[in-house]
Coordinates of C-alpha atoms in Angstrom, one line a residue:
Chain A
M81 CA -25.2 37.6 3.0
S82 CA -21.8 38.4 4.6
I83 CA -18.4 38.3 3.1
A84 CA -16.0 35.5 3.8
I85 CA -13.0 36.7 1.7
E86 CA -12.2 40.2 0.5
V87 CA -9.1 40.7 -1.7
N88 CA -8.2 44.2 -2.9
D89 CA -5.5 45.0 -5.5
L90 CA -3.3 42.0 -4.7
H91 CA 0.2 41.9 -6.2
K92 CA 2.9 39.3 -5.9
S93 CA 6.0 38.9 -7.9
Y94 CA 8.8 36.3 -8.0
G95 CA 11.8 38.2 -9.3
P96 CA 10.8 39.7 -12.6
V97 CA 7.7 37.5 -12.9
R98 CA 4.4 39.1 -11.9
A99 CA 2.6 36.1 -10.7
V100 CA -0.4 38.1 -9.4
D101 CA -0.9 41.5 -10.9
G102 CA -3.6 43.5 -9.3
V103 CA -6.4 41.0 -8.3
S104 CA -9.5 42.0 -6.5
F105 CA -12.6 39.9 -5.6
T106 CA -14.9 39.0 -2.8
V107 CA -16.2 35.5 -1.8
E108 CA -19.5 35.4 -0.1
E109 CA -20.3 33.1 2.8
G110 CA -21.9 29.8 1.7
E111 CA -20.8 29.8 -1.9
I112 CA -18.5 27.7 -4.0
F113 CA -16.1 30.2 -5.5
G114 CA -13.8 29.0 -8.2
M115 CA -10.7 30.4 -9.7
V116 CA -9.9 29.0 -13.2
G117 CA -7.2 29.5 -15.7
P118 CA -4.3 27.8 -17.3
N119 CA -1.2 26.6 -15.3
G120 CA 0.9 29.5 -14.3
A121 CA -2.0 32.0 -14.4
G122 CA -1.4 32.9 -10.7
K123 CA -4.2 30.9 -9.1
T124 CA -2.1 29.1 -6.5
T125 CA -0.2 32.3 -5.6
T126 CA -3.5 34.0 -5.1
I127 CA -5.0 31.2 -2.9
E128 CA -1.8 31.0 -0.9
C129 CA -1.8 34.7 -0.2
V130 CA -5.4 34.4 1.0
E131 CA -4.5 31.5 3.2
G132 CA -1.6 33.5 4.7
L133 CA 1.1 31.1 3.4
R134 CA 2.6 33.8 1.2
R135 CA 3.0 37.5 1.9
P136 CA 1.6 39.7 -0.8
D137 CA 3.8 42.5 -2.1
R138 CA 0.9 44.9 -2.2
G139 CA -2.8 44.9 -1.6
T140 CA -5.1 43.9 1.2
V141 CA -6.6 40.5 2.1
K142 CA -9.3 39.9 4.7
V143 CA -10.5 36.4 5.5
L144 CA -13.3 35.9 8.0
G145 CA -12.6 39.5 9.1
L146 CA -8.9 38.6 9.9
D147 CA -5.6 39.6 8.3
P148 CA -4.0 36.3 7.2
Q149 CA -0.5 37.7 7.8
R150 CA -1.0 39.2 11.2
D151 CA -3.7 36.8 12.6
G152 CA -2.4 33.7 10.9
Y153 CA -2.7 31.3 13.8
E154 CA -6.2 32.4 14.8
L155 CA -7.3 32.2 11.1
R156 CA -5.8 28.8 10.5
R157 CA -7.9 27.4 13.4
R158 CA -11.1 28.5 11.5
I159 CA -10.2 27.5 7.9
G160 CA -9.3 24.2 6.3
I161 CA -6.6 24.0 3.6
Q162 CA -5.9 21.4 1.0
L163 CA -2.6 22.3 -0.7
Q164 CA -1.7 21.7 -4.3
E165 CA 1.6 20.2 -3.4
A166 CA 2.0 18.5 -0.1
A167 CA 2.6 15.1 1.3
L168 CA 2.7 13.2 4.6
H169 CA 5.4 10.9 5.8
P170 CA 5.2 7.7 3.6
R171 CA 4.8 5.5 6.7
L172 CA 2.3 7.6 8.5
K173 CA -1.0 5.7 8.7
V174 CA -4.4 7.3 7.7
W175 CA -5.8 7.2 11.3
E176 CA -2.5 8.6 12.7
A177 CA -2.6 11.5 10.2
L178 CA -6.2 12.4 11.3
D179 CA -5.3 11.9 15.0
L180 CA -2.2 14.1 14.6
F181 CA -3.8 16.9 12.7
S182 CA -6.8 17.0 14.9
S183 CA -4.5 17.6 17.9
F184 CA -3.5 20.9 16.4
Y185 CA -7.0 22.4 16.7
P186 CA -9.2 23.4 19.7
R187 CA -12.3 22.4 17.7
R188 CA -12.5 19.1 15.8
V189 CA -14.9 16.7 14.3
D190 CA -15.0 12.9 14.7
G191 CA -12.2 11.5 12.5
K192 CA -13.9 8.1 12.2
A193 CA -17.0 9.6 10.8
L194 CA -15.0 11.8 8.4
L195 CA -13.2 8.8 7.0
E196 CA -16.5 7.0 6.6
Q197 CA -17.9 10.0 4.7
L198 CA -14.9 10.1 2.4
G199 CA -14.9 6.4 1.7
L200 CA -11.6 5.8 3.5
A201 CA -12.9 3.8 6.4
D202 CA -11.3 0.6 5.2
K203 CA -8.0 2.4 4.7
R204 CA -7.6 3.5 8.3
N205 CA -4.5 1.4 8.9
A206 CA -3.0 1.9 5.5
A207 CA 0.3 3.9 5.2
F208 CA 0.2 7.1 3.2
E209 CA 2.6 5.7 0.6
K210 CA 0.2 2.8 -0.1
L211 CA -2.7 5.0 -1.0
S212 CA -3.8 5.7 -4.6
G213 CA -3.8 9.3 -5.9
G214 CA -7.5 9.6 -5.3
Q215 CA -7.2 8.2 -1.8
K216 CA -4.4 10.6 -0.9
Q217 CA -6.5 13.5 -2.2
R218 CA -9.5 12.4 -0.1
L219 CA -7.2 12.1 2.9
F220 CA -6.1 15.7 2.4
V221 CA -9.7 16.8 2.1
A222 CA -10.3 15.0 5.4
L223 CA -7.4 16.8 7.0
A224 CA -8.8 20.1 5.7
L225 CA -12.2 19.3 7.3
I226 CA -10.9 17.9 10.6
N227 CA -11.4 21.2 12.5
D228 CA -14.9 21.8 11.2
P229 CA -13.8 24.9 9.3
E230 CA -16.0 27.8 8.3
L231 CA -14.1 28.2 5.0
V232 CA -12.3 25.5 3.0
F233 CA -9.6 26.1 0.4
L234 CA -9.1 23.5 -2.3
D235 CA -6.2 24.0 -4.6
E236 CA -6.3 21.9 -7.8
L237 CA -8.2 19.2 -5.9
T238 CA -8.9 16.9 -8.9
T239 CA -5.6 17.2 -10.8
G240 CA -4.3 13.8 -11.7
L241 CA -7.6 12.0 -10.8
D242 CA -9.4 9.8 -13.2
P243 CA -12.9 11.1 -14.4
Q244 CA -14.8 8.8 -12.0
A245 CA -12.8 10.0 -9.0
R246 CA -13.2 13.5 -10.2
R247 CA -17.0 13.2 -10.2
A248 CA -16.9 11.7 -6.7
M249 CA -14.9 14.6 -5.6
W250 CA -17.4 17.1 -7.0
D251 CA -20.2 15.5 -5.0
L252 CA -18.0 15.8 -2.0
V253 CA -17.4 19.5 -2.5
R254 CA -21.1 20.1 -3.0
G255 CA -21.6 18.2 0.3
I256 CA -19.2 20.6 2.1
R257 CA -21.2 23.6 0.9
E258 CA -24.5 22.0 1.9
R259 CA -23.2 21.8 5.4
G260 CA -23.1 25.6 5.3
K261 CA -19.4 26.1 4.6
T262 CA -17.8 28.4 2.1
V263 CA -15.5 26.8 -0.5
F264 CA -12.7 28.6 -2.4
L265 CA -11.2 26.4 -5.1
T266 CA -8.8 26.6 -8.0
T267 CA -8.8 24.4 -11.0
H268 CA -7.5 24.4 -14.5
Y269 CA -10.4 22.2 -15.7
M270 CA -13.1 24.6 -17.1
E271 CA -15.7 21.8 -17.0
E272 CA -15.1 21.4 -13.3
A273 CA -15.6 25.1 -12.6
E274 CA -18.7 25.1 -14.8
R275 CA -20.3 22.2 -13.0
L276 CA -19.3 22.9 -9.5
C277 CA -19.0 26.7 -8.8
D278 CA -21.6 29.2 -8.0
R279 CA -19.3 31.9 -9.2
V280 CA -16.1 31.7 -11.3
A281 CA -13.1 34.1 -11.7
I282 CA -11.2 33.5 -14.9
M283 CA -7.6 34.2 -14.4
D284 CA -4.9 34.7 -17.0
R285 CA -1.4 36.0 -16.6
G286 CA -1.9 37.3 -13.1
K287 CA -5.1 39.1 -13.7
I288 CA -8.8 38.3 -13.4
V289 CA -10.3 38.7 -16.9
A290 CA -13.9 37.9 -15.9
L291 CA -15.9 37.1 -12.8
D292 CA -19.5 35.9 -12.7
T293 CA -21.7 32.9 -12.5
P294 CA -20.8 30.3 -15.2
E295 CA -24.1 30.9 -17.0
N296 CA -23.6 34.6 -17.1
L297 CA -20.1 34.3 -18.3
I298 CA -21.2 32.0 -21.1
R299 CA -24.1 34.2 -22.1
S300 CA -21.9 37.3 -22.0
I301 CA -19.7 36.3 -24.9
G302 CA -22.8 35.7 -27.1
A303 CA -21.3 32.5 -28.4
E304 CA -23.1 30.3 -30.9
Q305 CA -24.6 27.0 -30.2
R306 CA -23.9 24.1 -32.6
V307 CA -26.2 21.5 -33.9
V308 CA -24.2 18.5 -35.3
F309 CA -25.6 15.6 -37.2
T310 CA -24.7 13.0 -39.9
V311 CA -26.5 12.4 -43.2
D312 CA -25.6 9.5 -45.5
G313 CA -25.4 10.5 -49.2
Q314 CA -25.8 13.7 -51.1
W315 CA -28.2 16.5 -50.0
D316 CA -28.8 20.2 -50.5
D317 CA -28.4 22.4 -47.3
T318 CA -29.7 25.7 -48.8
L319 CA -33.0 25.4 -46.9
L320 CA -31.1 25.1 -43.6
R321 CA -29.5 28.5 -44.1
G322 CA -32.9 30.0 -44.0
V323 CA -33.9 28.7 -40.6
P324 CA -34.3 31.6 -38.1
G325 CA -31.2 32.0 -35.9
V326 CA -28.8 30.0 -38.2
T327 CA -25.6 31.9 -38.9
R328 CA -23.7 29.4 -41.0
V329 CA -23.5 25.8 -42.0
E330 CA -20.4 23.7 -42.3
R331 CA -20.2 20.3 -44.0
I332 CA -17.3 18.0 -43.3
G333 CA -17.8 14.8 -45.2
E334 CA -21.0 13.3 -44.0
R335 CA -21.1 15.5 -40.8
T336 CA -22.9 18.8 -40.8
V337 CA -22.4 21.5 -38.2
V338 CA -25.1 24.2 -38.0
Y339 CA -24.1 27.3 -36.1
G340 CA -26.6 29.7 -34.7
R341 CA -28.3 31.4 -31.7
G342 CA -31.7 31.5 -30.1
E343 CA -34.0 29.1 -28.2
G344 CA -35.7 27.6 -31.3
L345 CA -32.5 26.7 -33.2
V346 CA -32.6 22.9 -32.7
G347 CA -36.3 22.7 -33.4
G348 CA -36.0 24.8 -36.5
V349 CA -33.1 22.7 -37.8
V350 CA -34.9 19.4 -37.1
S351 CA -38.2 20.4 -38.7
A352 CA -36.4 21.9 -41.8
L353 CA -34.6 18.5 -42.2
E354 CA -37.9 16.6 -41.9
R355 CA -39.6 19.0 -44.4
M356 CA -36.9 18.2 -46.9
G357 CA -37.3 14.5 -46.2
I358 CA -33.6 14.1 -45.2
R359 CA -32.8 11.1 -43.0
F360 CA -30.3 12.2 -40.4
R361 CA -28.7 10.4 -37.5
D362 CA -26.5 11.1 -34.4
L363 CA -27.9 14.6 -33.9
R364 CA -26.6 16.4 -30.9
T365 CA -26.3 20.0 -29.8
E366 CA -23.2 21.6 -28.3
Q367 CA -23.5 24.5 -26.0
P368 CA -20.7 27.0 -25.5
T369 CA -18.6 26.4 -22.4
L370 CA -16.2 28.2 -20.2
E371 CA -13.5 27.1 -22.7
D372 CA -15.2 29.3 -25.3
V373 CA -15.4 32.1 -22.7
F374 CA -11.6 31.8 -22.1
L375 CA -10.9 31.7 -25.8
A376 CA -13.1 34.8 -26.4
L377 CA -11.6 36.8 -23.6
T378 CA -7.9 35.9 -24.1
G379 CA -7.7 34.9 -27.8
R380 CA -6.0 31.7 -26.7
E381 CA -7.1 28.1 -26.1
M382 CA -7.0 26.8 -22.6
R383 CA -4.3 24.1 -22.5
E384 CA -4.2 21.4 -19.9
Chain B
M73 CA 2.1 24.1 22.6
R74 CA -0.9 22.3 21.3
G75 CA 0.1 19.3 19.2
F76 CA 3.5 18.9 20.9
W77 CA 3.0 15.5 22.5
K78 CA 1.0 13.9 19.7
L79 CA 3.6 15.0 17.2
L80 CA 6.4 13.7 19.5
L81 CA 4.7 10.4 19.7
V82 CA 4.1 10.2 15.9
Q83 CA 7.7 11.2 15.1
A84 CA 9.0 8.6 17.4
K85 CA 6.8 5.9 15.8
L86 CA 7.9 7.0 12.4
Y87 CA 11.5 6.8 13.4
L88 CA 11.1 3.2 14.6
R89 CA 9.4 2.3 11.3
E90 CA 12.7 3.0 9.5
P91 CA 14.6 -0.2 10.0
I92 CA 18.0 1.3 9.1
A93 CA 17.7 4.2 11.4
T94 CA 16.4 2.0 14.2
F95 CA 19.3 -0.5 13.7
F96 CA 22.0 2.1 13.7
T97 CA 20.6 4.1 16.6
I98 CA 19.5 1.4 19.0
F99 CA 21.2 -1.9 18.1
Y100 CA 24.5 -1.0 16.4
A101 CA 26.5 0.3 19.4
P102 CA 25.5 -2.6 21.8
M103 CA 26.4 -5.0 19.0
M104 CA 29.8 -3.4 18.5
L105 CA 30.2 -3.6 22.3
L106 CA 29.5 -7.3 22.3
L107 CA 31.8 -8.0 19.4
F108 CA 34.8 -6.1 20.8
G109 CA 34.0 -7.3 24.2
A110 CA 34.3 -10.8 22.9
I111 CA 37.7 -10.0 21.4
Y112 CA 39.3 -7.8 24.1
G113 CA 37.3 -8.6 27.3
N114 CA 37.2 -6.0 30.1
E115 CA 40.4 -6.8 32.0
P116 CA 41.9 -3.8 33.7
S117 CA 44.8 -2.5 31.6
P118 CA 47.6 0.0 32.4
F119 CA 47.1 1.3 28.9
F120 CA 43.7 2.8 29.9
G121 CA 44.8 3.8 33.4
G122 CA 43.7 0.6 35.1
R123 CA 40.4 0.4 33.3
G124 CA 39.2 -2.2 30.9
T125 CA 38.5 -1.8 27.2
M126 CA 34.8 -2.0 27.7
D127 CA 34.9 0.5 30.5
I128 CA 36.3 2.9 28.0
A129 CA 34.1 1.7 25.1
V130 CA 30.7 2.4 26.7
P131 CA 31.1 6.2 27.3
S132 CA 32.9 6.5 23.9
Y133 CA 30.1 4.7 22.0
I134 CA 27.7 7.2 23.4
G135 CA 29.4 9.6 21.0
L136 CA 28.8 7.1 18.2
I137 CA 25.0 7.1 18.9
I138 CA 25.0 10.9 19.1
V139 CA 26.7 11.4 15.8
T140 CA 24.5 8.8 14.1
V141 CA 21.3 10.5 15.2
G142 CA 22.6 14.1 14.9
L143 CA 24.4 14.0 11.6
I144 CA 22.6 11.2 9.7
S145 CA 19.0 10.6 10.9
L146 CA 18.2 14.2 11.8
P147 CA 19.4 15.9 8.6
I148 CA 17.9 13.3 6.3
G149 CA 14.6 13.4 8.2
T150 CA 14.4 17.1 8.2
A151 CA 15.4 17.6 4.6
A152 CA 13.1 14.8 3.4
A153 CA 10.1 16.3 5.4
R154 CA 10.8 19.6 3.7
E155 CA 11.3 18.1 0.3
R156 CA 8.1 16.0 0.4
G157 CA 6.0 18.9 1.5
V158 CA 5.3 17.5 4.9
L159 CA 6.5 20.8 6.5
R160 CA 4.4 22.8 4.1
R161 CA 1.3 20.8 5.2
F162 CA 2.1 21.6 8.9
R163 CA 2.4 25.3 8.1
A164 CA -1.1 25.2 6.8
T165 CA -2.4 24.4 10.3
P166 CA -2.2 26.4 13.5
L167 CA 0.7 24.2 14.7
H168 CA 3.2 26.7 16.1
P169 CA 6.7 26.4 14.6
L170 CA 8.2 26.3 18.0
A171 CA 6.0 23.3 18.9
Y172 CA 7.1 21.6 15.8
I173 CA 10.8 22.2 16.3
L174 CA 10.7 21.2 20.0
S175 CA 8.8 18.0 19.4
D176 CA 11.2 17.2 16.5
I177 CA 14.2 17.7 18.8
A178 CA 12.5 15.8 21.6
S179 CA 11.8 12.8 19.3
Y180 CA 15.5 12.6 18.2
L181 CA 16.6 13.0 21.8
L182 CA 14.3 10.2 22.8
M183 CA 15.8 7.9 20.2
T184 CA 19.3 8.8 21.3
V185 CA 18.4 8.1 25.0
I186 CA 16.9 4.7 24.1
G187 CA 20.1 3.8 22.2
V188 CA 22.4 5.0 25.1
L189 CA 20.3 3.2 27.7
L190 CA 20.5 -0.1 25.8
L191 CA 24.3 0.4 25.4
I192 CA 24.8 1.0 29.1
L193 CA 22.6 -1.9 30.0
T194 CA 24.5 -4.2 27.7
G195 CA 27.9 -3.0 29.2
R196 CA 26.6 -3.4 32.7
V197 CA 25.0 -6.8 32.4
V198 CA 27.5 -8.5 30.1
F199 CA 30.8 -6.8 31.0
H200 CA 30.1 -5.4 34.5
I201 CA 31.6 -2.1 33.4
R202 CA 32.8 0.4 36.0
F203 CA 31.1 3.8 36.6
E204 CA 32.9 6.2 38.8
G205 CA 31.1 9.5 38.0
N206 CA 28.0 11.4 38.9
I207 CA 24.9 10.4 37.0
L208 CA 23.5 14.0 36.8
S209 CA 26.9 15.2 35.6
V210 CA 27.0 12.6 32.9
L211 CA 23.5 13.4 31.9
A212 CA 24.3 17.1 31.6
G213 CA 27.4 16.2 29.4
F214 CA 25.3 13.9 27.3
L215 CA 22.6 16.7 26.8
L216 CA 25.3 19.2 25.8
G217 CA 26.9 16.9 23.3
T218 CA 23.6 15.8 21.9
T219 CA 22.1 19.3 21.5
A220 CA 25.4 20.5 19.9
F221 CA 25.2 17.8 17.3
F222 CA 21.5 18.3 16.7
A223 CA 22.3 22.0 16.0
L224 CA 24.9 20.8 13.4
G225 CA 22.4 18.4 12.0
Y226 CA 19.7 21.0 11.5
L227 CA 22.4 23.2 9.9
I228 CA 23.3 20.5 7.4
A229 CA 19.6 20.1 6.6
G230 CA 19.2 23.8 6.1
L231 CA 22.2 24.1 3.8
A232 CA 21.5 21.0 1.8
P233 CA 19.3 21.7 -1.3
T234 CA 17.8 18.2 -1.2
A235 CA 17.4 15.2 1.1
R236 CA 19.9 13.3 -0.9
S237 CA 22.6 15.9 -0.5
A238 CA 21.8 16.1 3.2
Q239 CA 22.3 12.4 3.4
T240 CA 25.6 12.5 1.5
V241 CA 27.1 15.3 3.6
G242 CA 25.8 13.9 6.9
M243 CA 27.0 10.4 6.3
I244 CA 30.5 11.5 5.1
L245 CA 31.0 13.8 8.1
A246 CA 29.6 11.2 10.5
F247 CA 31.8 8.3 9.2
I248 CA 34.9 10.4 9.3
M249 CA 34.2 11.6 12.8
M250 CA 33.3 8.1 14.1
F251 CA 36.8 6.8 13.3
I252 CA 39.1 9.6 14.3
S253 CA 37.4 10.9 17.4
G254 CA 37.8 8.1 19.7
A255 CA 34.2 7.1 19.4
T256 CA 35.0 3.7 17.9
I257 CA 38.8 3.4 18.2
P258 CA 40.2 4.7 21.5
L259 CA 42.2 7.9 21.0
E260 CA 45.1 6.2 22.9
V261 CA 45.5 3.7 20.0
L262 CA 45.6 6.4 17.3
P263 CA 49.0 7.8 16.0
A264 CA 50.0 11.2 17.3
K265 CA 49.3 12.9 14.0
V266 CA 45.7 11.6 13.8
R267 CA 45.2 12.6 17.5
A268 CA 46.3 16.1 16.6
I269 CA 43.7 16.3 13.7
S270 CA 41.1 14.8 16.0
Q271 CA 41.2 17.9 18.1
Y272 CA 39.5 19.8 15.3
I273 CA 36.6 17.3 15.2
P274 CA 33.6 18.2 17.4
L275 CA 32.8 14.5 18.1
T276 CA 36.3 14.1 19.8
H277 CA 35.1 16.6 22.4
V278 CA 31.9 14.7 23.0
V279 CA 33.9 11.5 23.5
T280 CA 36.5 13.1 25.7
L281 CA 33.9 14.8 27.8
M282 CA 31.8 11.7 28.2
R283 CA 34.8 9.5 29.1
G284 CA 36.0 12.2 31.6
L285 CA 32.6 12.6 33.3
W286 CA 32.0 8.9 33.3
F287 CA 35.1 8.4 35.5
G288 CA 34.4 11.3 37.8
D289 CA 36.4 14.2 36.3
S290 CA 35.2 17.6 37.2
W291 CA 33.7 20.0 34.6
G292 CA 36.7 22.3 35.2
Q293 CA 39.1 19.6 33.8
H294 CA 37.1 19.7 30.6
W295 CA 36.6 23.4 30.0
K296 CA 38.0 23.1 26.5
E297 CA 35.5 20.4 25.4
V298 CA 32.7 22.3 27.0
A299 CA 33.8 25.5 25.2
V300 CA 33.9 23.7 21.8
L301 CA 30.5 22.1 22.3
V302 CA 28.8 25.2 23.6
G303 CA 30.3 27.0 20.5
C304 CA 28.9 24.3 18.2
L305 CA 25.5 24.6 19.9
L306 CA 25.3 28.4 19.7
V307 CA 26.9 29.0 16.4
G308 CA 25.4 25.9 14.7
G309 CA 22.0 26.6 16.3
A310 CA 22.0 30.3 15.2
L311 CA 23.0 29.3 11.6
A312 CA 20.5 26.5 11.6
V313 CA 17.7 28.9 12.5
K314 CA 18.8 31.2 9.7
T315 CA 19.0 28.5 7.1
F316 CA 15.8 26.6 8.2
R317 CA 13.2 26.4 5.4
W318 CA 9.6 25.2 5.4
E319 CA 9.7 24.4 1.7

């Protein structure tokens, strides 16, 4: 598989602040590559250096074989960009925006079909200022796709969207990849990265602290699973501590949390409870997430 | 120059969707003309060298339209597009900066031309104003005055930190200039002291040049106006390029 983006030892400072401090990674063609981390971690600076909108202080960037600084115009014909902060004129209509932006490119797709696909067909004649947050984001995605790009950049695509709109956006991004395009996205929602990305780079304070598939990242920290359930009344949990894989048991009022590792953990806990004749309810398991990975790697909670 | 024409069309449409800008650019000057025409008429007067008040008003009001577009519409539009992130979004496309700037200039020029044409038409049809100059010469003078003021407008936008401050600076300058440059009140009516000050105001030179060319003066008679306006265009333009920001 060939390489879409190659970044080597990227540095970018704003005054005394080292926004990006020695970042290297590659993005392969056809994958959804995510960069996650808290606000201010350097994600947007990195993506904008890759897009050619910012000039790196040091390091090399190659995108589709081009240098984004030197071959910016050529590159921008072949990529699609959705910016974290951007807007259109408040009175510009949806169809006019697509018509205008498509005139900037030698190659373009049918704007009408694109609006149809993004669920904006009935908003064709609406002014930009009349659109909801989700509709504006979808319009920006449409503008990023109008030139049938090989590589799409999505910077904080779902920030400010409600959960339903966010899920719809995820389907959309998967659809982009299914059409053979490469996606490079940033997000500060760990869940989004976990559900959407083939590979994830976790960024903190200008550096990449980990880079792998979400599954590998989660496995790498060896975090415990949790089995959580509720029991009414008094009971003795000694037997539970003997179940293979269990590391500790916490009781908070009627709720019990069993920590442990291994495939058989849930089964072991459930059969132990049944052997003891304890009536439990609301049992669920909690798998470690990228949030736990971030916590394990940085010693800090991800804050939104 | 891919994108130039489409962007020009869109910018023009967006301009016309701003009722205030449309009113002051296109309808304000003809309205003033009708109002003052109703008061003073267009009888030849020795005070204006045998010409009528309306004969003088039409070329003078051209300056009014130029200053409205150049120092109000243009700086606000440019600073607001920057502030909103519209310019940033354009930068993320292969649209060439030169194509953007040229179509931006062309759209404001188009609005100015529409305003001026409607003004002249009103003067011609309602007051039968006299024209004693050369059309190409007047057109050249108009383009010089317009581009000089556009350069100043882009400079205001470049220096202003926000769209609001661009609006404040632009409107204050524009309104001061409108009243002591001869654009609204003929210079002949102003007291000598104000006339002396008016020589330091760029719009005065637009008005003087337009009035002169309108009645057949040669360019040689107006070397001073031309020098001031070329200076505004070159110095303002150079500084505008230096201060221009995409975000």
